[in-house]
PDB file of C-alpha atoms in Angstrom:
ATOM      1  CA  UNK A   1      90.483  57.666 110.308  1.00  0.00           C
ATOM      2  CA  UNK A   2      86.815  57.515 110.312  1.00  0.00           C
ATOM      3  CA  UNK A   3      84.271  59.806 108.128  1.00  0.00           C
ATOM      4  CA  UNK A   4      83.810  62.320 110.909  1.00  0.00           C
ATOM      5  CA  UNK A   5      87.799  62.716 111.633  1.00  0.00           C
ATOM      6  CA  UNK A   6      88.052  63.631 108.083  1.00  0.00           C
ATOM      7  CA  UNK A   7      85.754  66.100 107.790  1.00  0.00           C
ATOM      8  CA  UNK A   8      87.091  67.780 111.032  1.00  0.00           C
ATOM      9  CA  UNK A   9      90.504  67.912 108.698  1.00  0.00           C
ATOM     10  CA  UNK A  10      88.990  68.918 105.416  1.00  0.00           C
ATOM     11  CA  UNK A  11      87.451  71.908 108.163  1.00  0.00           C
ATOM     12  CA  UNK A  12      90.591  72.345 109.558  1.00  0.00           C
ATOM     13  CA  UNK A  13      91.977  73.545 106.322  1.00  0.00           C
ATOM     14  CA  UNK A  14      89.464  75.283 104.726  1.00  0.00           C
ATOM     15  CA  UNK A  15      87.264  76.932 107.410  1.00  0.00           C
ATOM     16  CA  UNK A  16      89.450  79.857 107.446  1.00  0.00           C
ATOM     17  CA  UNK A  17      90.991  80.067 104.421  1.00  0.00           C
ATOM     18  CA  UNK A  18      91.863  82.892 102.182  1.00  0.00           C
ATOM     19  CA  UNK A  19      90.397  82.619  98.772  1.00  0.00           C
ATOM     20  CA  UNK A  20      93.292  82.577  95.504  1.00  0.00           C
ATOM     21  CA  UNK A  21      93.205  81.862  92.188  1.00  0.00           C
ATOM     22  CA  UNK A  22      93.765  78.348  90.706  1.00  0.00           C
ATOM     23  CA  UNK A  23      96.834  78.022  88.806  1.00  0.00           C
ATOM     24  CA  UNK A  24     100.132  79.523  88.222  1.00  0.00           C
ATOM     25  CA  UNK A  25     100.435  83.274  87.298  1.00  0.00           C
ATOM     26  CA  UNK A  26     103.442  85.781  87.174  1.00  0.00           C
ATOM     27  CA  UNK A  27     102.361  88.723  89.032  1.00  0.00           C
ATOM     28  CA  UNK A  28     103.033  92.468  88.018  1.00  0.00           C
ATOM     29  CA  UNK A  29     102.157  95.951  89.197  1.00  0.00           C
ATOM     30  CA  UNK A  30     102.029  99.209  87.245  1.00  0.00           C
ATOM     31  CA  UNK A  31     101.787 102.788  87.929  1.00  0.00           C
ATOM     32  CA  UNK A  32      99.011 105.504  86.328  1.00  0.00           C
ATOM     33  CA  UNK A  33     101.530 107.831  87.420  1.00  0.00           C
ATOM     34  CA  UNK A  34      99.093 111.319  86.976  1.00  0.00           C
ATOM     35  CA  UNK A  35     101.452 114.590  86.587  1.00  0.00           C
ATOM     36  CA  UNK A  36     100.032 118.399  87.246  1.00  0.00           C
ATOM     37  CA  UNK A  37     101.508 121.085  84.579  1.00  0.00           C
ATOM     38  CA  UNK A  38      99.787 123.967  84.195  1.00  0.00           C
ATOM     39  CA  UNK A  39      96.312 123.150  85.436  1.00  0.00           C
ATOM     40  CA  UNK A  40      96.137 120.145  83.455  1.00  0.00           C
ATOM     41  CA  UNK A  41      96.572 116.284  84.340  1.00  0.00           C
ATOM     42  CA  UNK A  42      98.910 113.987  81.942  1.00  0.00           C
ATOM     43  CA  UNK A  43      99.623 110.532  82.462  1.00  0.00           C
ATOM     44  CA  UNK A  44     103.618 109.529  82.342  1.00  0.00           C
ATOM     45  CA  UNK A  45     104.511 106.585  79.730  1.00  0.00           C
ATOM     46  CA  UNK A  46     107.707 104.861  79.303  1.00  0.00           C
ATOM     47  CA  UNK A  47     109.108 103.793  76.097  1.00  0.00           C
ATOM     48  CA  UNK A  48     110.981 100.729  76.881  1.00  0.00           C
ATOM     49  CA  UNK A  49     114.650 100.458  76.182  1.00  0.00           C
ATOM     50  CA  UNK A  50     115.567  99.325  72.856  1.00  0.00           C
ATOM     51  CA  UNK A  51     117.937  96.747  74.063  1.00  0.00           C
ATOM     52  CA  UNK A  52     115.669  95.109  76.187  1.00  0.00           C
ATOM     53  CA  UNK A  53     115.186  91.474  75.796  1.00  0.00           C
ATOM     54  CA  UNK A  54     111.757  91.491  75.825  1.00  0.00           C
ATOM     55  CA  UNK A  55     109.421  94.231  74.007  1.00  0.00           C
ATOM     56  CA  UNK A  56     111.787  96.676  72.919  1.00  0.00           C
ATOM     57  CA  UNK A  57     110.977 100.399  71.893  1.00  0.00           C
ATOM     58  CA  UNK A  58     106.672  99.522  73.387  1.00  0.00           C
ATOM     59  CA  UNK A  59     105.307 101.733  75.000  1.00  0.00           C
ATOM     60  CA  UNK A  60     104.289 100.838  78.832  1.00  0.00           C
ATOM     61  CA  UNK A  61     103.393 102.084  82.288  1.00  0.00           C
ATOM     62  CA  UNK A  62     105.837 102.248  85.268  1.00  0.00           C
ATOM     63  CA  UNK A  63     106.157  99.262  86.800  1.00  0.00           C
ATOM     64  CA  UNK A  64     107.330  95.292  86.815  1.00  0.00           C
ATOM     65  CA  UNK A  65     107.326  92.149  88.588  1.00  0.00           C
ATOM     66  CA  UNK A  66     106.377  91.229  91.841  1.00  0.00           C
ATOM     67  CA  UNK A  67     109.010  89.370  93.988  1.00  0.00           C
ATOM     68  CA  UNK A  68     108.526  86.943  96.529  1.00  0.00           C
ATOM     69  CA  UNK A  69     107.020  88.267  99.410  1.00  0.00           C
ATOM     70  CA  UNK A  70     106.228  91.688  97.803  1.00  0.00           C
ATOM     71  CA  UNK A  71     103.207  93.274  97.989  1.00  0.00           C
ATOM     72  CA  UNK A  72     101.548  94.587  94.512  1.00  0.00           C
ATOM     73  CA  UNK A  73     101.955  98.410  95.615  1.00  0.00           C
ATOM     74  CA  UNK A  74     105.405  97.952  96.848  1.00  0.00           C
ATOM     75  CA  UNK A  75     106.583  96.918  93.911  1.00  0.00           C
ATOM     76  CA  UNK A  76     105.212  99.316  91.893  1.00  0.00           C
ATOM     77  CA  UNK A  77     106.675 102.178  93.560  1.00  0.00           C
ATOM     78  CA  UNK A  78     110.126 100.233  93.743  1.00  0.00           C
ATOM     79  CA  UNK A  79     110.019  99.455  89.944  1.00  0.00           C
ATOM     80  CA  UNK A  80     108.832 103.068  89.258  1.00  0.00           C
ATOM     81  CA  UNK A  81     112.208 103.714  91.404  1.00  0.00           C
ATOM     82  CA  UNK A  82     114.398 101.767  89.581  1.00  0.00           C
ATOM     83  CA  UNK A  83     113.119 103.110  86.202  1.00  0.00           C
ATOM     84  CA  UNK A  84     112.474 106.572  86.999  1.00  0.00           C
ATOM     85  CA  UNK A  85     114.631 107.539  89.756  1.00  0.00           C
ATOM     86  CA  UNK A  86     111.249 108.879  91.656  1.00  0.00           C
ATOM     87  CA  UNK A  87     111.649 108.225  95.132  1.00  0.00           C
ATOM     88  CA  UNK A  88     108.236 106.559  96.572  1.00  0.00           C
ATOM     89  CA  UNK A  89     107.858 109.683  98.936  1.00  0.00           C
ATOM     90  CA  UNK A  90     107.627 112.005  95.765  1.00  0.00           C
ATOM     91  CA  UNK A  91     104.399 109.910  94.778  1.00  0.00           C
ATOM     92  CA  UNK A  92     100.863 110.326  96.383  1.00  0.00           C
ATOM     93  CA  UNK A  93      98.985 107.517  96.319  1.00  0.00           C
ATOM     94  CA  UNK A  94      95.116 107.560  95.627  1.00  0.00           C
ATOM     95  CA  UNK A  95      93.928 104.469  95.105  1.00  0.00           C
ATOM     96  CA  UNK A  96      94.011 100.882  93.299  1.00  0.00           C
ATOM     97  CA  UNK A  97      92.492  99.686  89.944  1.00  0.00           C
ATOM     98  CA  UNK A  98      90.926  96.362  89.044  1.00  0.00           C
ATOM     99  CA  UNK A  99      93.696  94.270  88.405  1.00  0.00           C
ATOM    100  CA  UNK A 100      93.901  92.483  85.396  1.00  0.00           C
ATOM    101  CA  UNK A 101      93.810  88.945  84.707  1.00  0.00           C
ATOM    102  CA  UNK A 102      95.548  88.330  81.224  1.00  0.00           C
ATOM    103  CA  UNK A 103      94.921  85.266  78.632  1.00  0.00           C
ATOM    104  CA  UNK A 104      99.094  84.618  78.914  1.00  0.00           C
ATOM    105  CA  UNK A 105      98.444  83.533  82.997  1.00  0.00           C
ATOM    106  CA  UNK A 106      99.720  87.086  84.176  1.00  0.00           C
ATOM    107  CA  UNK A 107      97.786  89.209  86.779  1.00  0.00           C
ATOM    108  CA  UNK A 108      98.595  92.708  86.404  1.00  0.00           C
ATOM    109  CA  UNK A 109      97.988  95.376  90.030  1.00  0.00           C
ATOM    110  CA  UNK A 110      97.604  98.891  88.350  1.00  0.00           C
ATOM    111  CA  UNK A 111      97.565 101.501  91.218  1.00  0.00           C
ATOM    112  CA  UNK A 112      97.166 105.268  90.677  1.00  0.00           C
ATOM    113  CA  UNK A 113      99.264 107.825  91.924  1.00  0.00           C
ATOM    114  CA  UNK A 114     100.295 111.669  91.762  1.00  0.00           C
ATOM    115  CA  UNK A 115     103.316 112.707  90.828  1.00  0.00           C
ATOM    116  CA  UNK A 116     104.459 115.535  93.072  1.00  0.00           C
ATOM    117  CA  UNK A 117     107.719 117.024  91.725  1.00  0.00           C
ATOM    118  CA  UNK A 118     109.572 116.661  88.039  1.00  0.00           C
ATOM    119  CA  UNK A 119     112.514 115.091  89.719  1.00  0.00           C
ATOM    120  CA  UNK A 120     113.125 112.152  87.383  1.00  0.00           C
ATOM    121  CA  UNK A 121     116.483 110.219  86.185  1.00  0.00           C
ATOM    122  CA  UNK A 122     115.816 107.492  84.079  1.00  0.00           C
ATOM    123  CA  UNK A 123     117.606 104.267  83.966  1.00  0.00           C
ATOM    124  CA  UNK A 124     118.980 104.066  80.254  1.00  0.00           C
ATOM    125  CA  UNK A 125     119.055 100.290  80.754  1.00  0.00           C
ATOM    126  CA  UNK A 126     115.420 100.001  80.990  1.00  0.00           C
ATOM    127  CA  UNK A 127     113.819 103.208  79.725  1.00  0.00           C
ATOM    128  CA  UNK A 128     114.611 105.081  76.044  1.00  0.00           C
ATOM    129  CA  UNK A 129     112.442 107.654  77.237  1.00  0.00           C
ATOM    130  CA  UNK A 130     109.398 108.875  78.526  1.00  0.00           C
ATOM    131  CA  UNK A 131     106.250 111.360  77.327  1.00  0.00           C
ATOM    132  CA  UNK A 132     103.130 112.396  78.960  1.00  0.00           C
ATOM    133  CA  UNK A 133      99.274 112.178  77.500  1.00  0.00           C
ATOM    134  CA  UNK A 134      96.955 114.386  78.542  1.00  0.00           C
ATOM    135  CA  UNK A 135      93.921 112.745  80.809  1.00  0.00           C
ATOM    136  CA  UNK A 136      91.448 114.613  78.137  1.00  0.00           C
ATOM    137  CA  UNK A 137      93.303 112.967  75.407  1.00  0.00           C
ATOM    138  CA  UNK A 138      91.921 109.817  76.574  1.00  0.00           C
ATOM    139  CA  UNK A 139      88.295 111.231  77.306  1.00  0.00           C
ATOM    140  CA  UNK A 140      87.837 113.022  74.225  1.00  0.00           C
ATOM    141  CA  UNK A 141      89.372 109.821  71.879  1.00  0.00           C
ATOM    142  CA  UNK A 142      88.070 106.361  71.915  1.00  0.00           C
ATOM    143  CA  UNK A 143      90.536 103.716  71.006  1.00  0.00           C
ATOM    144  CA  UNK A 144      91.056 101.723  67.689  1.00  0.00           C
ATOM    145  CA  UNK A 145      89.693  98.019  68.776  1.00  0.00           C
ATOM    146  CA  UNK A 146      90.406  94.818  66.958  1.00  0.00           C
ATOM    147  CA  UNK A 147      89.462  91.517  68.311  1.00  0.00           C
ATOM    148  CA  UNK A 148      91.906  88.890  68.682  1.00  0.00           C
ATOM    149  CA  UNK A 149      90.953  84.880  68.411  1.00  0.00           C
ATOM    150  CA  UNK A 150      93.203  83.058  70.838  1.00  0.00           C
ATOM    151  CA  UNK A 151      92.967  79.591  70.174  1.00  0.00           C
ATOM    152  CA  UNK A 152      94.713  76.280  72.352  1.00  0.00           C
ATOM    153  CA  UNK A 153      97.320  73.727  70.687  1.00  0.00           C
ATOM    154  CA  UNK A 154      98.427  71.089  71.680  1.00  0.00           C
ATOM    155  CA  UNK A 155     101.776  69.142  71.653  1.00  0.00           C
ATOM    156  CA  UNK A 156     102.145  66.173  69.795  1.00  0.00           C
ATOM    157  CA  UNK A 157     102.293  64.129  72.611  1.00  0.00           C
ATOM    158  CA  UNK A 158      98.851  65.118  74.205  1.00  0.00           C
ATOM    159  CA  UNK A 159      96.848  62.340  75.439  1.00  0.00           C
ATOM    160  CA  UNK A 160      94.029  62.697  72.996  1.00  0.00           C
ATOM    161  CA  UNK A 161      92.532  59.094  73.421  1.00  0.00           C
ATOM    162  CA  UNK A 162      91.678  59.777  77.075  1.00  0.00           C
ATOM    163  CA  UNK A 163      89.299  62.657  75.643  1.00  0.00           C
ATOM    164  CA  UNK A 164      85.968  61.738  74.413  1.00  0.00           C
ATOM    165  CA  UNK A 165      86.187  62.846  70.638  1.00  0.00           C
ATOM    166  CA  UNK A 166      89.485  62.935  70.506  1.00  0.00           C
ATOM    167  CA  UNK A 167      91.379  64.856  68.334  1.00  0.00           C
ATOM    168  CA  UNK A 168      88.319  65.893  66.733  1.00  0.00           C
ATOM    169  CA  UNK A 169      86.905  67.241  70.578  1.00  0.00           C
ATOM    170  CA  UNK A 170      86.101  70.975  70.253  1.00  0.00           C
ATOM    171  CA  UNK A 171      88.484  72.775  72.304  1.00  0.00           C
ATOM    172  CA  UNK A 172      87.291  76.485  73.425  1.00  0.00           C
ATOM    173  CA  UNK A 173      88.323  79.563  71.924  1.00  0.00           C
ATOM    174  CA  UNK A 174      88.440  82.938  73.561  1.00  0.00           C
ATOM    175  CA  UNK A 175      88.436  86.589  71.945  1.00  0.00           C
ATOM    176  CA  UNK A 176      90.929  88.907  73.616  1.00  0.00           C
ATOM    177  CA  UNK A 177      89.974  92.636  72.676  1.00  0.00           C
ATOM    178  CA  UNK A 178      93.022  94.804  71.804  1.00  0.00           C
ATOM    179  CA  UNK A 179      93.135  98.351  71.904  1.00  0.00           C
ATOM    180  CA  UNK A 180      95.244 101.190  70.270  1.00  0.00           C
ATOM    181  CA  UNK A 181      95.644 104.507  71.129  1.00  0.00           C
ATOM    182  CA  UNK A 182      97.787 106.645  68.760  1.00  0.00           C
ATOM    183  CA  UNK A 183      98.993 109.930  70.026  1.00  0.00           C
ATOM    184  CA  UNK A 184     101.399 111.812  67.867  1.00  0.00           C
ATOM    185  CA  UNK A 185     104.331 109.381  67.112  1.00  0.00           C
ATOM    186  CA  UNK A 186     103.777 106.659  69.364  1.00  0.00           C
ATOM    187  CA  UNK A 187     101.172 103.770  69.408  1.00  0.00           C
ATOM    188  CA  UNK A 188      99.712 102.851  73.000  1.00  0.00           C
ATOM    189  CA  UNK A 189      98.146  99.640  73.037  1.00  0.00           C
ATOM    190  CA  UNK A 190      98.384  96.096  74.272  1.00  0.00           C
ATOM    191  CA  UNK A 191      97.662  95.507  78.225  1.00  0.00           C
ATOM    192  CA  UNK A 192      98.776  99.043  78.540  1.00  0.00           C
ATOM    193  CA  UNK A 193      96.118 100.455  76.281  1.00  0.00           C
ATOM    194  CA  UNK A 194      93.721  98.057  78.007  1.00  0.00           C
ATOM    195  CA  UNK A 195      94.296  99.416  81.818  1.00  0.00           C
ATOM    196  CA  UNK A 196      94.398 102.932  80.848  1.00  0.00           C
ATOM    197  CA  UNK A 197      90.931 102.139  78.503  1.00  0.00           C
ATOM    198  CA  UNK A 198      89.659 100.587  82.082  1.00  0.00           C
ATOM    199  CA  UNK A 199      90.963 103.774  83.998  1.00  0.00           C
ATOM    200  CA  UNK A 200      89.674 106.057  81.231  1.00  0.00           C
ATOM    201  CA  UNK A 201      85.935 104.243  81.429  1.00  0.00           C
ATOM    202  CA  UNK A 202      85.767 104.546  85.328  1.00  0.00           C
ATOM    203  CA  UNK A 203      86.363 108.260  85.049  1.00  0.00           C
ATOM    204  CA  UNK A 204      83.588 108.929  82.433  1.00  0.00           C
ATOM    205  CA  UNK A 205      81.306 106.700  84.378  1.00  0.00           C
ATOM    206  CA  UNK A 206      81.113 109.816  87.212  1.00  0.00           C
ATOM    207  CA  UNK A 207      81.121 112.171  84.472  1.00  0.00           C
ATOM    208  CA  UNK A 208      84.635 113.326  84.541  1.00  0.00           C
TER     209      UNK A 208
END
């Protein structure tokens, strides 16, 4: 295969080719599931089961992982489903947020919807129970924010005589900023904290 045939191959593939993102991520949705109750708007928070495997008793959005094939909105409204009991035709969709692209290669789809009934049954296997937060809450009351160093380590088997400097090579750091939102008892913060700070700064920004 000569120069030119290759290049008509390396167009082949790439001329028309969707854009992704290098690497391997697990992909999640959540829901800023926004309730109505007596003229005011509240935002609906899980607190995760206490026998959970993974995060107990934290506090967290509706939502979960994206299967195979599943689009990022579908699977928020089915995982809302299976931990709510709210059918995806009691939810009014109005739009997507940026999604977030975490240190811990996970991309998170938050999507923001209306809740249009109280008709909820949780699922005791995933969900203690749930509260709602006023939307002014989160206008009126910056968060608590702590920066977090995350640093790379290495194995012990890492191959560092194929890296100039060795073990002595400066390997990049990154600061991860973590927020915390208290509201009476319970303590809003990791990624949650950071989408609704993100959701929470886009509102102010057209003077909500």
């Amino acid at each position: 295969m000569n120069c030119e045939s290759k290049i008509n191959v390396i167009k082949d593939v790439f001329n028309n080719r969707e854009p992704g993102i290098i690497g391997s991520y697990k992909r999640s949705s959540v829901l800023i599931l926004i309730c109505k109750e007596n003229n005011n708007l509240s935002i609906l928070f899980e607190v995760r089961s206490l026998n959970m495997k993974r995060q107990p008793g934290d506090v967290c959005l509706p939502g979960g992982k994206i299967e195979e094939g599943e689009l990022p909105l579908a699977a928020a409204l089915r995982e809302t489903y299976e931990e709510l009991g709210i059918d995806a035709t009691n939810i009014d969709i109005i739009g997507s947020m940026d999604y977030f692209v975490s240190p811990y290669n996970s991309i998170i789809y938050p999507f923001i919807g209306v809740l249009k009934s109280n008709e909820i049954k949780l699922s005791v296997d995933e969900v203690d129970h749930i509260f709602k937060v006023p939307v002014e809450f989160f206008v009126n009351n910056s968060p608590i924010s702590h920066e977090m160093i995350i640093k790379s380590e290495q194995k012990e088997d890492f191959p560092f005589n194929l890296i100039k400097d060795g073990k002595n090579y400066k390997f990049a750091t990154s600061i991860l900023k973590e927020h915390f939102y208290k509201f009476d008892e319970y303590i809003i913060w990791g990624f949650t904290a950071q989408i609704v700070k993100s959701f929470i700064d886009i509102l102010r920004q057209v003077g909500y």
